[in-house]
Structures are given as C-alpha cells and as structure tokens.
Amino acid sequence: MTRWTVAHDAGRPEGRPCGHLDTAGGGEPPAAGDGCAACLAARRSWVHLRLCLSCGHVGCCDSSAGKHAASHAAASGHPVARSAEDGEAWAWCYRDEVFLVPVTGGRPA
C-alpha cells in the first residue's frame, strides 16, 4: 500500500499540512480503456483522469469540462485522489489543497 506525504514544493507555503493522509490508500491507476464514467455516459471527452484513494472512483480532472473527480470528492467526502495518468505518481487533497507524493523507503519519492 502506498503511503503519501505533502510535497515540499507544490506552489503552496512549505509546511502546509494535510489532515487526510490516513484516508489515502494506495489506489492503482485504472486499466487502459477505463475512463470517467460520467463523461462516458454523456459521450464527452476528458483531459486527464483522477482516482479516488478512498473508494477507487475514476473521474476527470479540473481541466475537463465535467470536473467529475472534484465533484466526487465534494459529494462523497473523499478528499484525496491520485493522478491516473501513466508515469505520474502524485495525488491531490481537495480539502487541504496540497499536492502529495508517495513515500518510498521512508522518504518522499
């Protein structure tokens, strides 16, 4: 299971905490071909995908018209989602508005 920590230089004041690290599971990115269910149902496209680290819901990012990942976070109370893009290993806490990075070997990756 992936552990997360606040990124030190994420465009936010250093030391800004995240009170939701204990709710953020590992969450592997969705398989190729999966996407934002709400966009698929509406026959819309998305820019990037986010994976909820509480329940595994896949939604589109805030640069997408639907902003379904953020709306899922607000409606469900699940604050943390990771990027579901290949090669990206970061997450975002919607409540605390901080980027998170995985911890590997006891240190942030």
XYZ file of N, CA and C in Angstrom, residues 50-96:
141
model
N -8.451 11.118 -12.645
C -8.051 11.050 -11.246
C -8.733 9.851 -10.605
N -8.039 9.195 -9.673
C -8.540 8.014 -8.991
C -8.713 8.324 -7.506
N -9.926 8.198 -7.006
C -10.202 8.434 -5.590
C -9.470 7.380 -4.763
N -8.713 7.833 -3.768
C -7.946 6.911 -2.943
C -8.753 6.362 -1.776
N -10.016 6.733 -1.674
C -10.887 6.138 -0.666
C -11.687 4.978 -1.238
N -12.219 5.161 -2.458
C -13.139 4.150 -2.996
C -12.808 3.674 -4.405
N -11.840 4.283 -5.081
C -11.463 3.853 -6.418
C -12.259 4.480 -7.556
N -13.127 5.443 -7.241
C -13.899 6.136 -8.281
C -12.947 6.829 -9.245
N -13.209 6.708 -10.548
C -12.408 7.377 -11.568
C -13.212 8.554 -12.102
N -12.633 9.744 -12.031
C -13.286 10.942 -12.542
C -12.303 11.798 -13.303
N -12.829 12.752 -14.043
C -11.976 13.628 -14.839
C -11.464 14.798 -13.993
N -10.353 15.376 -14.432
C -9.671 16.445 -13.702
C -10.394 17.788 -13.845
N -9.900 18.776 -13.132
C -10.496 20.117 -13.165
C -10.280 20.835 -14.492
N -9.378 20.355 -15.324
C -9.201 20.940 -16.653
C -10.221 20.390 -17.647
N -10.941 19.368 -17.243
C -12.003 18.786 -18.072
C -13.306 19.524 -17.801
N -14.189 19.530 -18.778
C -15.460 20.249 -18.632
C -16.282 19.746 -17.453
N -16.286 18.438 -17.226
C -17.130 17.875 -16.173
C -16.594 18.037 -14.764
N -15.287 18.093 -14.589
C -14.661 18.186 -13.263
C -15.237 17.133 -12.318
N -15.390 15.903 -12.811
C -16.077 14.870 -12.045
C -15.283 14.346 -10.847
N -13.966 14.421 -10.866
C -13.188 13.992 -9.701
C -13.445 14.946 -8.529
N -13.437 16.240 -8.801
C -13.695 17.224 -7.738
C -15.124 17.116 -7.226
N -16.082 16.897 -8.127
C -17.464 16.778 -7.671
C -17.664 15.501 -6.864
N -16.941 14.440 -7.211
C -16.995 13.214 -6.408
C -16.440 13.486 -5.012
N -15.313 14.182 -4.931
C -14.711 14.487 -3.634
C -15.677 15.295 -2.767
N -16.342 16.274 -3.357
C -17.278 17.112 -2.602
C -18.513 16.328 -2.152
N -19.058 15.524 -3.050
C -20.295 14.800 -2.737
C -20.071 13.626 -1.782
N -18.924 12.967 -1.904
C -18.663 11.758 -1.124
C -17.923 12.028 0.180
N -17.227 13.164 0.246
C -16.381 13.424 1.403
C -15.047 12.706 1.320
N -14.719 12.166 0.158
C -13.430 11.503 -0.049
C -12.442 12.553 -0.551
N -11.503 12.980 0.292
C -10.701 14.154 -0.037
C -9.514 13.956 -0.968
N -8.988 12.735 -1.108
C -7.720 12.561 -1.817
C -7.900 11.715 -3.078
N -7.348 12.212 -4.183
C -7.338 11.477 -5.452
C -5.937 11.549 -6.039
N -5.532 10.462 -6.680
C -4.229 10.453 -7.332
C -4.405 10.599 -8.835
N -3.330 11.007 -9.493
C -3.338 11.039 -10.941
C -3.460 9.610 -11.452
N -4.268 9.429 -12.467
C -4.422 8.111 -13.088
C -3.714 8.080 -14.440
N -2.805 9.010 -14.642
C -2.063 9.083 -15.902
C -0.789 8.242 -15.810
N -0.468 7.554 -16.887
C 0.746 6.741 -16.937
C 1.965 7.588 -16.578
N 2.822 7.035 -15.734
C 4.069 7.692 -15.386
C 3.954 8.799 -14.350
N 2.754 9.082 -13.861
C 2.584 10.132 -12.849
C 2.317 9.499 -11.496
N 3.051 9.943 -10.496
C 2.897 9.420 -9.140
C 2.705 10.585 -8.178
N 1.537 11.189 -8.198
C 1.214 12.262 -7.278
C -0.281 12.202 -6.980
N -0.653 12.857 -5.907
C -2.060 12.912 -5.513
C -2.384 14.340 -5.102
N -3.671 14.610 -4.915
C -4.152 15.944 -4.545
C -5.182 15.789 -3.443
N -5.057 16.599 -2.400
C -6.071 16.644 -1.351
C -6.979 17.831 -1.654
N -8.234 17.540 -1.977
C -9.183 18.588 -2.333
C -9.519 19.476 -1.131
N -9.526 18.940 0.062
C -9.869 19.750 1.247
C -8.734 20.678 1.660
N -7.529 20.122 1.728
C -6.392 20.927 2.198
C -5.660 21.635 1.073
